[in-house]
Amino acid sequence: MKEIERPTRNNLEGIGGWLNPSRYGWERISYWFQRLTGVFLLVYFIGHVYETSTIVNGQNAWESFLELTQTLWGHLFLIMVIGASTFHSANGIRLIFTHAGIGLGTPGRPDYPYNPASLNYRQKSGIWIALILAAAAMFYGFNVLFGV
Amino acid sequence: MNNTTIDNKNERRITLKVYRENRGQDSGSHHDTFEVPYKKWTTVLDALLYVKSYMDPSVAIRYSCRMASCGSCGMKINGVPKLACYTKISELETSTVECEPLPNFPIIRDLVTDFSRFFNHHKSMQPYIQTNDSTEADNSKGTFSFYQSPEDVDKYLQFSYCIKCGLCYSACPTVGTDLNFPGPQALAQQYRYFADTRDESKKRLDIVDDRHGIWRCHFAGSCSKVCPKGVDPALGIQLLRSYMLGISKNDKIPAKKIEINDDNNNNGKI
């Protein structure tokens, strides 16, 4: 009889499991956004450090590089940076509280239909506030950069 | 696939799409489709058992109690981990029900997965009461019980309702990318024993204080969302972490030991 193969990574969801966050509610969407904005901001910071380092090549090099941000795509990229940093910061503050067990409620005796105490509206509202703040910051950035 | 003649023409039918794979034969994977009759109270497990009885007996599933107590029939139903016996077809409100094996568990065959890794993580949490009092385990010195107030019990009771069905482990995005992460079930069980006033272990926090341990939980909340018993593993994990961060103080008062006399003459007095 052939021995059953049990590879350790068999059937792992991997990063692909992050790509459909709507199955599990707002907390999972927030988890996905926090990662997405984190990676995006890392890319931005690397680019930002490279951009500011061009000053060592003289004022002309600095100004020519800075012109990249004055294009349509440069402005759109900066608006994305504004939104990502606002959401990441606001949601990060919410996560600091939840990771410390603050705002999650207390254990009790579960009754059907078993609504989990930790997924309450008190901490969930932090996600919505972070999204609203990010949208408002992007709107403000749009007005400043495009002068609407 | 086969179609079974249904006498009652008013009976509704559902398309059941079942994942098929046999890891032992390396035959690849595919989905088989079955047209199954159902009523208002028919569960996904009922439908799968109908398939096994009348259409294709080779479909592999694991089940036992049929009442959400044993935690055997966990599977991904329409993309979300659920217990098949606890999921009514009529409540899914779709014309097709897709049944797949639980993600993050190695597939053995069809909908049956290997729980070895999951149980190993559970065991690594030392999921039992640990006390320094040797008389507790020595029956020759009498039988003892431990006094706990209702408030003491409430601190851990909901976490002790875990049936180890693996749905939380399957839904967790961290488990999906880190096999060394114990997962929500194991971490919540660590809190269950940590909060129990009968437990005197000093090593519980050290067990989960690891780079692949409790710090890898980022509160996606999916574990609590899918839990069929209201255990709320995410709550247990965050409460345990609050002790590790020093936000909560461990002011646990050890449970008082009471000797139980054979003649039961203590009349319940402590």
Coordinates of N, CA and C in Angstrom, one line a residue, chain B residues 1 3 15-16 19 26 60 94 100 117 143 159 162 176-177 181 183 187 230 232 234 238 266:
Chain B
M1 N -23.0 14.2 -13.5 CA -23.1 13.1 -12.5 C -24.5 12.5 -12.5
N3 N -28.2 11.7 -11.5 CA -29.4 12.4 -11.0 C -30.4 11.4 -10.4
T15 N -27.1 22.6 -6.4 CA -25.9 22.0 -7.0 C -24.8 22.0 -6.0
L16 N -24.3 20.8 -5.7 CA -23.3 20.6 -4.7 C -22.0 20.4 -5.5
Y19 N -14.9 19.2 -3.9 CA -13.5 19.1 -4.2 C -13.1 17.6 -4.1
D26 N -1.8 10.6 -6.1 CA -1.3 11.7 -7.0 C -2.1 11.9 -8.3
A60 N -15.0 11.3 0.2 CA -14.4 11.2 1.5 C -14.8 12.4 2.4
T94 N -27.6 30.5 -2.0 CA -27.0 30.4 -3.3 C -27.5 29.1 -4.0
E100 N -15.1 22.5 -0.1 CA -13.6 22.3 -0.2 C -13.0 21.9 1.1
R117 N -0.6 18.7 12.7 CA 0.1 19.9 13.0 C -0.7 20.8 14.0
T143 N -9.7 13.0 48.6 CA -10.0 13.7 47.3 C -10.3 15.2 47.6
F159 N -13.6 30.0 26.8 CA -12.5 29.4 26.0 C -12.4 27.9 26.2
C162 N -14.1 25.3 23.5 CA -13.4 25.0 22.2 C -13.6 23.5 21.9
G176 N -1.7 31.0 7.6 CA -1.5 30.8 6.1 C -0.2 31.1 5.6
T177 N 0.6 31.9 6.4 CA 2.0 32.2 5.9 C 3.1 31.8 6.9
F181 N 3.6 29.4 13.6 CA 2.6 30.1 14.4 C 1.6 29.2 15.0
G183 N -1.3 29.5 16.1 CA -2.7 29.6 15.7 C -3.6 30.0 16.8
L187 N -3.4 29.4 21.1 CA -3.2 30.6 21.9 C -4.3 30.9 22.8
G230 N -18.7 30.2 19.8 CA -18.6 31.5 20.6 C -17.4 31.6 21.5
D232 N -14.5 32.9 20.8 CA -13.8 34.2 20.6 C -12.3 34.1 20.8
A234 N -9.9 35.4 19.4 CA -9.2 36.7 19.2 C -9.2 37.5 20.6
Q238 N -5.7 38.5 22.7 CA -5.4 39.9 23.1 C -5.3 40.1 24.6
N266 N -19.2 17.8 55.0 CA -18.9 19.2 55.0 C -20.1 20.1 54.6

